Amino acid sequence: MVLTNTRTLVLIIPHWRVIAAGAAHDHLAAVVNKDRVVDVTPDGAEFGITPGTPRREAQKLCADLKIIDDDEERNVRKFNSVVASLESVTPRIEITTGGWCSFPTRGPSRYFGGDQALARVVAERTLKALSVTLKTTEVPGVIQPRIGVADSRFAAVLAATSESLSRVQVVVPEGNAAFLAPFPVDVLASKYSPLPEAEELVHVFRRLGLKTLEDIGSLPSEELLARFGSPGLLAQQLAQGIDGRASLLRSISDVVSEESEINPPADHVETAVFVAKALADRIHQHLAIEGSVCVRILIEVESEHGDVSSRLWRHEHRFTPTGITDRVRWQLEGWYRSENP
């Protein structure tokens, strides 16, 4: 199989869950999911609170800490204004979650005069949308958007989230391997990695003395495949800067598409969501027969007046029918609120 990369721009807004929850960056607040911190304001982080900190421990570290329950619908809905601000750049924006989206750069980069110029345009428009969300004329540096561009999505994510002082990092074409080489193997198990259930694999790599992505990339592929199976091979492809997940998934015979007309038109979001659940189940069943999974889906909704809401969604591992249905709900809620602020 010949694996080809797609040059990709990734946009990530730090502390998005805190932003979406309405907590000011200079306040003491943390967003919690399942009794663990998933985001914390910069001021809260100064008390030693980090993502993963148990709720009770966070409250012990900072008695004045405001605890906010996580809400993914809110995270995505608030992000809608940012995505809308970029739709004139490209219609191919893929939303992974609130505060994180990406798109292939080929067309937009040519139009705007190169990757650096494209990244600047995206940064400027995102900052403008963010300033409206925050109701401020100046967005604090700690929550300004970070942008990465590289020959693979994984490398672009690491470029956007690296400790570089620059908020825009463009990896030169064909420079993925050199850029990725010094990163620790731990990034293969980060929330940004498409490698499923990677913690144990990374633990074994470390036990074997493999500390960096360069170490993984330099091993014979046959040995990795023989010892660790497909996950080991995918880990190496990621380390080498190759979008290699295609090697784990069979190509389906055609595009899987499902649609339904609601008659009379739905006057409640949940009515449409109920219909979407049946469509999601059918998509899942079709792919299961093919031995495939869904990692990218286009959801389109048309109103009785002909208005259309269209969004591309991506999952780093796989969508379940419930995951697809949730995104229909979030998209509808965001669309409704944008039309009825």
GROMACS .gro file of N, CA and C in nm, residues 130-187:
model
  174
  130LEU      N    1  -1.245   3.527   1.859
  130LEU     CA    2  -1.223   3.503   2.001
  130LEU      C    3  -1.246   3.630   2.082
  131SER      N    4  -1.207   3.742   2.027
  131SER     CA    5  -1.228   3.869   2.099
  131SER      C    6  -1.376   3.900   2.113
  132VAL      N    7  -1.455   3.860   2.013
  132VAL     CA    8  -1.601   3.878   2.023
  132VAL      C    9  -1.658   3.787   2.131
  133THR      N   10  -1.611   3.662   2.134
  133THR     CA   11  -1.657   3.567   2.234
  133THR      C   12  -1.625   3.616   2.376
  134LEU      N   13  -1.504   3.671   2.391
  134LEU     CA   14  -1.458   3.716   2.524
  134LEU      C   15  -1.502   3.857   2.556
  135LYS      N   16  -1.557   3.925   2.456
  135LYS     CA   17  -1.600   4.065   2.472
  135LYS      C   18  -1.484   4.151   2.519
  136THR      N   19  -1.374   4.141   2.446
  136THR     CA   20  -1.254   4.218   2.478
  136THR      C   21  -1.185   4.258   2.349
  137THR      N   22  -1.108   4.364   2.353
  137THR     CA   23  -1.037   4.409   2.233
  137THR      C   24  -0.900   4.343   2.222
  138GLU      N   25  -0.852   4.283   2.331
  138GLU     CA   26  -0.720   4.221   2.330
  138GLU      C   27  -0.727   4.084   2.398
  139VAL      N   28  -0.698   3.980   2.322
  139VAL     CA   29  -0.701   3.844   2.375
  139VAL      C   30  -0.569   3.816   2.448
  140PRO      N   31  -0.574   3.774   2.575
  140PRO     CA   32  -0.451   3.744   2.648
  140PRO      C   33  -0.366   3.639   2.578
  141GLY      N   34  -0.235   3.655   2.585
  141GLY     CA   35  -0.144   3.565   2.515
  141GLY      C   36  -0.161   3.419   2.551
  142VAL      N   37  -0.194   3.390   2.678
  142VAL     CA   38  -0.202   3.249   2.721
  142VAL      C   39  -0.317   3.173   2.658
  143ILE      N   40  -0.414   3.245   2.601
  143ILE     CA   41  -0.527   3.176   2.537
  143ILE      C   42  -0.537   3.210   2.389
  144GLN      N   43  -0.432   3.271   2.335
  144GLN     CA   44  -0.434   3.298   2.192
  144GLN      C   45  -0.418   3.168   2.113
  145PRO      N   46  -0.478   3.162   1.995
  145PRO     CA   47  -0.474   3.037   1.917
  145PRO      C   48  -0.333   2.997   1.878
  146ARG      N   49  -0.314   2.865   1.870
  146ARG     CA   50  -0.187   2.809   1.825
  146ARG      C   51  -0.213   2.730   1.697
  147ILE      N   52  -0.122   2.746   1.602
  147ILE     CA   53  -0.143   2.688   1.469
  147ILE      C   54  -0.019   2.609   1.427
  148GLY      N   55  -0.043   2.490   1.376
  148GLY     CA   56   0.065   2.407   1.322
  148GLY      C   57   0.032   2.364   1.181
  149VAL      N   58   0.132   2.364   1.095
  149VAL     CA   59   0.115   2.317   0.958
  149VAL      C   60   0.226   2.215   0.930
  150ALA      N   61   0.188   2.100   0.877
  150ALA     CA   62   0.287   1.996   0.847
  150ALA      C   63   0.232   1.901   0.742
  151ASP      N   64   0.316   1.806   0.701
  151ASP     CA   65   0.276   1.712   0.596
  151ASP      C   66   0.182   1.602   0.647
  152SER      N   67   0.163   1.592   0.777
  152SER     CA   68   0.067   1.496   0.832
  152SER      C   69  -0.009   1.564   0.945
  153ARG      N   70  -0.127   1.513   0.972
  153ARG     CA   71  -0.211   1.571   1.076
  153ARG      C   72  -0.143   1.561   1.214
  154PHE      N   73  -0.084   1.445   1.244
  154PHE     CA   74  -0.021   1.425   1.373
  154PHE      C   75   0.095   1.523   1.393
  155ALA      N   76   0.177   1.541   1.290
  155ALA     CA   77   0.288   1.636   1.301
  155ALA      C   78   0.236   1.779   1.316
  156ALA      N   79   0.128   1.811   1.246
  156ALA     CA   80   0.070   1.945   1.257
  156ALA      C   81   0.017   1.971   1.398
  157VAL      N   82  -0.043   1.868   1.458
  157VAL     CA   83  -0.093   1.882   1.596
  157VAL      C   84   0.023   1.909   1.692
  158LEU      N   85   0.131   1.834   1.677
  158LEU     CA   86   0.246   1.854   1.765
  158LEU      C   87   0.310   1.990   1.741
  159ALA      N   88   0.309   2.038   1.617
  159ALA     CA   89   0.361   2.171   1.588
  159ALA      C   90   0.277   2.277   1.658
  160ALA      N   91   0.145   2.257   1.661
  160ALA     CA   92   0.055   2.354   1.724
  160ALA      C   93   0.065   2.351   1.876
  161THR      N   94   0.099   2.235   1.934
  161THR     CA   95   0.096   2.221   2.079
  161THR      C   96   0.234   2.215   2.142
  162SER      N   97   0.338   2.231   2.063
  162SER     CA   98   0.474   2.224   2.117
  162SER      C   99   0.503   2.344   2.205
  163GLU      N  100   0.615   2.337   2.277
  163GLU     CA  101   0.652   2.442   2.371
  163GLU      C  102   0.717   2.562   2.301
  164SER      N  103   0.713   2.564   2.170
  164SER     CA  104   0.773   2.675   2.094
  164SER      C  105   0.712   2.808   2.136
  165LEU      N  106   0.794   2.912   2.142
  165LEU     CA  107   0.745   3.044   2.177
  165LEU      C  108   0.654   3.101   2.069
  166SER      N  109   0.675   3.055   1.946
  166SER     CA  110   0.592   3.102   1.836
  166SER      C  111   0.457   3.033   1.839
  167ARG      N  112   0.351   3.111   1.822
  167ARG     CA  113   0.217   3.054   1.821
  167ARG      C  114   0.181   2.995   1.686
  168VAL      N  115   0.264   3.022   1.587
  168VAL     CA  116   0.246   2.964   1.454
  168VAL      C  117   0.374   2.889   1.418
  169GLN      N  118   0.361   2.759   1.393
  169GLN     CA  119   0.478   2.680   1.358
  169GLN      C  120   0.450   2.602   1.231
  170VAL      N  121   0.527   2.631   1.128
  170VAL     CA  122   0.511   2.564   0.998
  170VAL      C  123   0.630   2.472   0.974
  171VAL      N  124   0.604   2.344   0.964
  171VAL     CA  125   0.708   2.246   0.934
  171VAL      C  126   0.730   2.247   0.782
  172VAL      N  127   0.854   2.257   0.740
  172VAL     CA  128   0.882   2.266   0.597
  172VAL      C  129   0.835   2.138   0.526
  173PRO      N  130   0.792   2.148   0.401
  173PRO     CA  131   0.752   2.027   0.327
  173PRO      C  132   0.863   1.923   0.328
  174GLU      N  133   0.823   1.797   0.350
  174GLU     CA  134   0.914   1.684   0.360
  174GLU      C  135   1.005   1.693   0.483
  175GLY      N  136   0.965   1.775   0.580
  175GLY     CA  137   1.045   1.790   0.701
  175GLY      C  138   0.986   1.724   0.824
  176ASN      N  139   0.882   1.642   0.803
  176ASN     CA  140   0.814   1.579   0.916
  176ASN      C  141   0.908   1.497   1.004
  177ALA      N  142   0.985   1.408   0.942
  177ALA     CA  143   1.069   1.315   1.019
  177ALA      C  144   1.168   1.390   1.107
  178ALA      N  145   1.232   1.491   1.051
  178ALA     CA  146   1.330   1.568   1.128
  178ALA      C  147   1.263   1.645   1.241
  179PHE      N  148   1.144   1.699   1.214
  179PHE     CA  149   1.071   1.773   1.317
  179PHE      C  150   1.028   1.681   1.431
  180LEU      N  151   0.979   1.563   1.398
  180LEU     CA  152   0.925   1.471   1.498
  180LEU      C  153   1.032   1.397   1.577
  181ALA      N  154   1.151   1.382   1.521
  181ALA     CA  155   1.256   1.297   1.578
  181ALA      C  156   1.279   1.318   1.728
  182PRO      N  157   1.293   1.442   1.779
  182PRO     CA  158   1.326   1.458   1.921
  182PRO      C  159   1.210   1.444   2.019
  183PHE      N  160   1.088   1.433   1.969
  183PHE     CA  161   0.974   1.423   2.061
  183PHE      C  162   0.980   1.292   2.139
  184PRO      N  163   0.943   1.294   2.268
  184PRO     CA  164   0.941   1.170   2.347
  184PRO      C  165   0.830   1.077   2.299
  185VAL      N  166   0.850   0.947   2.320
  185VAL     CA  167   0.750   0.850   2.275
  185VAL      C  168   0.615   0.871   2.344
  186ASP      N  169   0.615   0.942   2.455
  186ASP     CA  170   0.490   0.966   2.529
  186ASP      C  171   0.384   1.034   2.444
  187VAL      N  172   0.425   1.112   2.343
  187VAL     CA  173   0.326   1.183   2.262
  187VAL      C  174   0.239   1.085   2.184
   0.00000   0.00000   0.00000
